[in-house]
PDB file of C-alpha atoms in Angstrom:
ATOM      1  CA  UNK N   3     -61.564 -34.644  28.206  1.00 36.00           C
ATOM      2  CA  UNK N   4     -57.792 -35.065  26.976  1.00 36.00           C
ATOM      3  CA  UNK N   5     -56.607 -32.120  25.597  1.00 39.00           C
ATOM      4  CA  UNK N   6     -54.803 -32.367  22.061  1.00 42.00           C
ATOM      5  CA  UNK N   7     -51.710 -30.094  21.357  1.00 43.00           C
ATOM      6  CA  UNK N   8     -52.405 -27.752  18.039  1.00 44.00           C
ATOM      7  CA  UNK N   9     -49.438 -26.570  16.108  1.00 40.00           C
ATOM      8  CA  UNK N  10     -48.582 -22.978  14.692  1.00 45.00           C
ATOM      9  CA  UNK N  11     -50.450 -22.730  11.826  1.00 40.00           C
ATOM     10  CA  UNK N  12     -52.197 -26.285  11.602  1.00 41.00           C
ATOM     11  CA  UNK N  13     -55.311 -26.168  14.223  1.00 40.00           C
ATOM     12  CA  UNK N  14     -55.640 -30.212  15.552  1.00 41.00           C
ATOM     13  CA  UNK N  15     -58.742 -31.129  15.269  1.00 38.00           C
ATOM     14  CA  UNK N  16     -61.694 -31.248  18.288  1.00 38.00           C
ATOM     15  CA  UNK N  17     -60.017 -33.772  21.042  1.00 40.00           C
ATOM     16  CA  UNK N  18     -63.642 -35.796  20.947  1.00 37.00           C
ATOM     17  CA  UNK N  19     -64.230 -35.955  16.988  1.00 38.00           C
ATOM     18  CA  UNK N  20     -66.676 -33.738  15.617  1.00 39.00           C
ATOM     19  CA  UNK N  21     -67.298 -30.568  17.101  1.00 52.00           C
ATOM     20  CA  UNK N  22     -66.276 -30.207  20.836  1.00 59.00           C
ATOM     21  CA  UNK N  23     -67.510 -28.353  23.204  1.00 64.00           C
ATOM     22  CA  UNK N  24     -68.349 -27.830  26.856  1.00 63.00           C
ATOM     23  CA  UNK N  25     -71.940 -28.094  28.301  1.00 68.00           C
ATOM     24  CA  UNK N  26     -72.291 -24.451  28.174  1.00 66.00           C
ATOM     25  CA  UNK N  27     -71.867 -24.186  24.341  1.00 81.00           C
ATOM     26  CA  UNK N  28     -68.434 -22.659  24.012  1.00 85.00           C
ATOM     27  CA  UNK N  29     -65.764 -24.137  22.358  1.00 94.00           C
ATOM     28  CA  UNK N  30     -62.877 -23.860  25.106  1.00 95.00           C
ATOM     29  CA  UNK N  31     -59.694 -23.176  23.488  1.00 96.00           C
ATOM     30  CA  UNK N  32     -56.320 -22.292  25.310  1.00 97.00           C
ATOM     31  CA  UNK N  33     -53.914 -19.660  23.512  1.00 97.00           C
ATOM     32  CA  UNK N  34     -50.495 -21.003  24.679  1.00 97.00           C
ATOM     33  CA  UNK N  35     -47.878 -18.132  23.891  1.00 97.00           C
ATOM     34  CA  UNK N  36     -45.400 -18.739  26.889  1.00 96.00           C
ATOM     35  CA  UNK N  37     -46.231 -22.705  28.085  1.00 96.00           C
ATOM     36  CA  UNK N  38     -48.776 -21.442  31.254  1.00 96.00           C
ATOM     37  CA  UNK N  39     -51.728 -23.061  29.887  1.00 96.00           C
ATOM     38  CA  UNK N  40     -49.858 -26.417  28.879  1.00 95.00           C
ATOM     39  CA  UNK N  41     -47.919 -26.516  32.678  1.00 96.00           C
ATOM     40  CA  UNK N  42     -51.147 -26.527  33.891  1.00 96.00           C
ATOM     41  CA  UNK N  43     -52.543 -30.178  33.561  1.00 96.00           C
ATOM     42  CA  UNK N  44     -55.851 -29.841  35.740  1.00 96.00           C
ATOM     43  CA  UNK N  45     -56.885 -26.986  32.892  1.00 95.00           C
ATOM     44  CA  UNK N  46     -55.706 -27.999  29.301  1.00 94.00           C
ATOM     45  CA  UNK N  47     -57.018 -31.179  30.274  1.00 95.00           C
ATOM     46  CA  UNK N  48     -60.077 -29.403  30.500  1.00 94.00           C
ATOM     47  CA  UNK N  49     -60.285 -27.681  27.347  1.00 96.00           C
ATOM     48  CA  UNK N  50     -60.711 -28.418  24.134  1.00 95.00           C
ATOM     49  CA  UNK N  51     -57.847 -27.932  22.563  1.00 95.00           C
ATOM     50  CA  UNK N  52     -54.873 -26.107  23.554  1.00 97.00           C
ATOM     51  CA  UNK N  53     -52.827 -24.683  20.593  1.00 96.00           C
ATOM     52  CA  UNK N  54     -48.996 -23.936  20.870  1.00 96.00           C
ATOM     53  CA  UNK N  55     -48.128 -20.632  19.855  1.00 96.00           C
ATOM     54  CA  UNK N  56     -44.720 -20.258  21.613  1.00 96.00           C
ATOM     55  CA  UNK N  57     -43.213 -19.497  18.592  1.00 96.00           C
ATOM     56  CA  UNK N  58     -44.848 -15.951  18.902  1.00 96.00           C
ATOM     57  CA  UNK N  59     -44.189 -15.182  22.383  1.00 95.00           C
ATOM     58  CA  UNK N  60     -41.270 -12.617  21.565  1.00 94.00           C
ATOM     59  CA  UNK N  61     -43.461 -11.143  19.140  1.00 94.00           C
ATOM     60  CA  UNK N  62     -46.857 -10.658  21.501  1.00 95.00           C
ATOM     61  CA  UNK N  63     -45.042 -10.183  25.150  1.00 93.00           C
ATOM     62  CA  UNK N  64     -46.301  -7.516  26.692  1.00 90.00           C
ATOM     63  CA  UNK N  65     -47.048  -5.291  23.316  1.00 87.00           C
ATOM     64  CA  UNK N  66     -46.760  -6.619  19.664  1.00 89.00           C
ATOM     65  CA  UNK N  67     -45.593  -5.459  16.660  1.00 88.00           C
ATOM     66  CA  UNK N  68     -46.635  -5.503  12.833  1.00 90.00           C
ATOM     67  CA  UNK N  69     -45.265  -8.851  12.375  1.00 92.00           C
ATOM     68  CA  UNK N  70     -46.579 -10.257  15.949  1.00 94.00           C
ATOM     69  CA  UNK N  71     -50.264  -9.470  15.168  1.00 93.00           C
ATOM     70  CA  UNK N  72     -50.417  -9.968  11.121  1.00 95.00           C
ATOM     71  CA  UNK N  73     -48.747 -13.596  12.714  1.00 96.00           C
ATOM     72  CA  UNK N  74     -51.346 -14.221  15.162  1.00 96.00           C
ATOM     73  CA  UNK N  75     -53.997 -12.835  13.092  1.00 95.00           C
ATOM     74  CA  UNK N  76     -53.723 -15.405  10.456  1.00 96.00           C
ATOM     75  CA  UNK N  77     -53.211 -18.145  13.318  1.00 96.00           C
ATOM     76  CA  UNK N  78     -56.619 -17.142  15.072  1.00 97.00           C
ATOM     77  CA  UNK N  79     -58.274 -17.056  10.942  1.00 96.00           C
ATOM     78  CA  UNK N  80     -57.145 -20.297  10.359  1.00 96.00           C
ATOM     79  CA  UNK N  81     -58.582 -21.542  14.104  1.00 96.00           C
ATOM     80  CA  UNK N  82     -62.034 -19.624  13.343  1.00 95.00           C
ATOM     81  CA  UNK N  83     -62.650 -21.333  10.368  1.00 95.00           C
ATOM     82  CA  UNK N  84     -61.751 -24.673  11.720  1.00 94.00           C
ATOM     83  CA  UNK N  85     -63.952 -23.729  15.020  1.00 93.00           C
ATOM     84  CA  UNK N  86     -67.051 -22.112  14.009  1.00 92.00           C
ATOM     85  CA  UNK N  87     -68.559 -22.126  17.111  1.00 91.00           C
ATOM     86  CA  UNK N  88     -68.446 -19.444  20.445  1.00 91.00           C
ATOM     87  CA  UNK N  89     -65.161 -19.919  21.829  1.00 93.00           C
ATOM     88  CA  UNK N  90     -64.176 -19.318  25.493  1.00 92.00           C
ATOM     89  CA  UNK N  91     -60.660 -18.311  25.450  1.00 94.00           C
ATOM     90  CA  UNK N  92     -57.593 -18.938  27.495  1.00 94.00           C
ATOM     91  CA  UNK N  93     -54.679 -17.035  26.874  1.00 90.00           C
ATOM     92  CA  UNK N  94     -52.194 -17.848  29.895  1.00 81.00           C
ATOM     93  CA  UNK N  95     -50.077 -15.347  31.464  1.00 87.00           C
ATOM     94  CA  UNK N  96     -51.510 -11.919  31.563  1.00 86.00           C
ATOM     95  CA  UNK N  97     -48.271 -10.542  29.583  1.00 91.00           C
ATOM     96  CA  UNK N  98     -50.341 -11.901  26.540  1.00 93.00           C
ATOM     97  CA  UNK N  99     -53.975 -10.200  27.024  1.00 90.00           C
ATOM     98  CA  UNK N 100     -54.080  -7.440  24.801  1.00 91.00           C
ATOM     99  CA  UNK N 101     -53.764 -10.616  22.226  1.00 95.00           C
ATOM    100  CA  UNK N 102     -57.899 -10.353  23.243  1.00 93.00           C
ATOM    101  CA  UNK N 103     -58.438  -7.291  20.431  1.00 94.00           C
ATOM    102  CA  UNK N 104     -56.872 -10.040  17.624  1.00 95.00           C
ATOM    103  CA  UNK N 105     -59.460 -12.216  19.338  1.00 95.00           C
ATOM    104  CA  UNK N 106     -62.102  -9.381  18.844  1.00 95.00           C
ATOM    105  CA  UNK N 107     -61.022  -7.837  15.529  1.00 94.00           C
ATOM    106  CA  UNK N 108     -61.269 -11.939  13.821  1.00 94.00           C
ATOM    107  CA  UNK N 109     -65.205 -12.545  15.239  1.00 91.00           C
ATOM    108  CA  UNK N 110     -67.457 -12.927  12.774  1.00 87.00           C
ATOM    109  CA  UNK N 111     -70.565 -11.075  14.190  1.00 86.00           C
ATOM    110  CA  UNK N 112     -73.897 -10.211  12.944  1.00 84.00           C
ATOM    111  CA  UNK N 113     -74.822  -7.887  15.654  1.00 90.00           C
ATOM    112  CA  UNK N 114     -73.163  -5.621  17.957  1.00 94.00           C
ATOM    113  CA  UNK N 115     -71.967  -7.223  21.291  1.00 91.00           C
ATOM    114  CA  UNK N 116     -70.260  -6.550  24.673  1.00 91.00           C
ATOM    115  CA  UNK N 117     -66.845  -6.513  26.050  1.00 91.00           C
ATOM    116  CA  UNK N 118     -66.455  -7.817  29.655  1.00 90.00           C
ATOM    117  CA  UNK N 119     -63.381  -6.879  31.082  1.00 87.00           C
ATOM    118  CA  UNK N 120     -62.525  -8.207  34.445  1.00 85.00           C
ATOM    119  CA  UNK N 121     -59.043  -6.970  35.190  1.00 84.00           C
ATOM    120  CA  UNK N 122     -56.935  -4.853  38.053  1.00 82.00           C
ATOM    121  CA  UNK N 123     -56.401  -2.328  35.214  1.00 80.00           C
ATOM    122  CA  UNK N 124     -58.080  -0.390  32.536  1.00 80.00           C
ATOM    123  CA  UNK N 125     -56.149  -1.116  30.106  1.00 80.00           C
ATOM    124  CA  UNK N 126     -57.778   1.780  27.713  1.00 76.00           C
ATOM    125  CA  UNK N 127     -55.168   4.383  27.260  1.00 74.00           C
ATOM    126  CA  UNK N 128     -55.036   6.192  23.677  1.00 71.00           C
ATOM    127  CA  UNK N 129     -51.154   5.177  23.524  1.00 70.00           C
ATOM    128  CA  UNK N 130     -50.014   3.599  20.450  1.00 71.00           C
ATOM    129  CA  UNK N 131     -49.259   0.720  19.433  1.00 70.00           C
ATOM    130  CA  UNK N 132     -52.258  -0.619  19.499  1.00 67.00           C
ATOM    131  CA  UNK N 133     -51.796  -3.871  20.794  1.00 77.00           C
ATOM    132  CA  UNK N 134     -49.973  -3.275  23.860  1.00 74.00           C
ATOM    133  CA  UNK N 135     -50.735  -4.677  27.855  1.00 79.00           C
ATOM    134  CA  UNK N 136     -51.783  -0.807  28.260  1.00 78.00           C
ATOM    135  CA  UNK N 137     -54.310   0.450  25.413  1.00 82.00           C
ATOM    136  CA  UNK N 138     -55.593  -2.680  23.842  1.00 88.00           C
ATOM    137  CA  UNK N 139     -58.790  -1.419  25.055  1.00 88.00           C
ATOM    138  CA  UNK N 140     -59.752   2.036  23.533  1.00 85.00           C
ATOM    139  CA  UNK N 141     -58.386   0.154  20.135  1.00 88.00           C
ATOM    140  CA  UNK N 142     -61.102  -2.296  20.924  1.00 91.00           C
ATOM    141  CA  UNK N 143     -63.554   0.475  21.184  1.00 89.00           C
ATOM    142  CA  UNK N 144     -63.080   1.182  17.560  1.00 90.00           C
ATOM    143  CA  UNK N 145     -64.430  -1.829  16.135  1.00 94.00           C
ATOM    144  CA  UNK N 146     -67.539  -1.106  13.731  1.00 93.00           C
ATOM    145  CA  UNK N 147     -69.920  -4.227  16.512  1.00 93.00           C
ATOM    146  CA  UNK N 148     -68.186  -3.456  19.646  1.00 93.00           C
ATOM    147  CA  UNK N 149     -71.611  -2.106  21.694  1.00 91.00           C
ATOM    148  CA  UNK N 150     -70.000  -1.136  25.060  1.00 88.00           C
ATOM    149  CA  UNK N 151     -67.371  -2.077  27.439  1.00 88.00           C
ATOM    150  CA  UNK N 152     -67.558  -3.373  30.780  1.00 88.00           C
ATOM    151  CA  UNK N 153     -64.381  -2.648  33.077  1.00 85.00           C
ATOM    152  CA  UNK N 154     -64.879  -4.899  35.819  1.00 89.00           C
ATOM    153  CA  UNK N 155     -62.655  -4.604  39.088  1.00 85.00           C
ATOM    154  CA  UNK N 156     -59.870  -1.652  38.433  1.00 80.00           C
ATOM    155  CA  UNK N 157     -58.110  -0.531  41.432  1.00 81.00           C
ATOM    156  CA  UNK N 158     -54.452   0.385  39.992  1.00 78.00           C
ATOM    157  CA  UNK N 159     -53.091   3.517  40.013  1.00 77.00           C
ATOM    158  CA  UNK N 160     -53.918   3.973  36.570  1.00 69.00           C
ATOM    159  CA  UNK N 161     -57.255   4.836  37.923  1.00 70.00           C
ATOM    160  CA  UNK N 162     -55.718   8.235  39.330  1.00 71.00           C
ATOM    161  CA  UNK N 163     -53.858  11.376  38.710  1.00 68.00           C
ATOM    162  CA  UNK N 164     -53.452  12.621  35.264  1.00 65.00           C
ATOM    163  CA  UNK N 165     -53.652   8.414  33.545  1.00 65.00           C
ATOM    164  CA  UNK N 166     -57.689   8.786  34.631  1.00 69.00           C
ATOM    165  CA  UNK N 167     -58.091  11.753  32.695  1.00 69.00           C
ATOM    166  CA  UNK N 168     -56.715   9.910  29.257  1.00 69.00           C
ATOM    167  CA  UNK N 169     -59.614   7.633  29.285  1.00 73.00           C
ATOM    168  CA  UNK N 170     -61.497   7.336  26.557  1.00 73.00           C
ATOM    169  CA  UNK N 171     -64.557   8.228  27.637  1.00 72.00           C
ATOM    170  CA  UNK N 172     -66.838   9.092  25.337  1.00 73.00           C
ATOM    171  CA  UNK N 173     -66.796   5.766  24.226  1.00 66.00           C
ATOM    172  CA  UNK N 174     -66.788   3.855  27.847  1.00 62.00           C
TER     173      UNK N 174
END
């Protein structure tokens, strides 16, 4: 599959006409904040669609702001209406992964579900803002249909000393 390029703002439309996606029932849809997904031919040309938000990547690197997330927020709205479907999500570098509670906090649900996090670190520390590299996690907790989290594969630092104590834990 040829992937199509979608703008800030203006989803493209499915690369295959209709509704795309992969044999396993997901949409596949790369995030592009920072151009990682779109240097990488053998995977956009694998997904989907891969939608340019450059534009953003000051505002989401590494932690984002009020205007960063209200931004991306209405970007990932106007995708979810235009894709429907489950996606399975790309998002490039990992300074842009605690974009994944925008992700979370735009599903449309109609029953609890559960967060699979594989990553070095926990990511789940009650520091503010909430969308930062560090904490994206216990904000994630807080949504009303967030079941449980998973926290596959930690074995940073953060994981000792006085940072394991600040987990949330009542809630992992």
């Amino acid at each position: 599959r040829s992937s199509r390029r979608g703008m800030l703002g203006a989803p493209c439309a499915p690369c295959c006409g209709g509704e795309a996606m992969s044999e396993a029932g997901f949409f596949t849809i790369g995030l592009d904040f920072d151009g990682s997904i779109s240097a990488q031919d053998t995977l956009s040309s694998r997904l989907d669609n891969v939608v340019d938000l450059r534009v953003l990547e000051d505002d989401l690197r590494l932690y984002a702001g009020p205007r960063g997330v209200n931004s991306l927020r209405e970007n990932l709205r106007l995708m979810r209406r235009a894709y429907p479907q489950p996606w399975l999500t790309f998002l490039g570098s990992g300074d842009f992964h605690h974009c994944t509670l925008a992700l979370l906090e735009t599903l449309e649900v109609s029953g609890p579900f559960v967060l699979v996090l594989i990553d070095n670190h926990p990511d789940w520390f009650s520091e503010r803002p909430a969308y930062h590299c560090g904490n994206w996690v216990s904000s994630a907790l807080e949504l009303p249909h967030l079941a449980s989290a998973w926290l596959v594969g930690q074995d940073s630092t953060d994981l000792r000393g006085h940072q394991f104590w600040s987990a949330p834990w009542d809630a992992l």
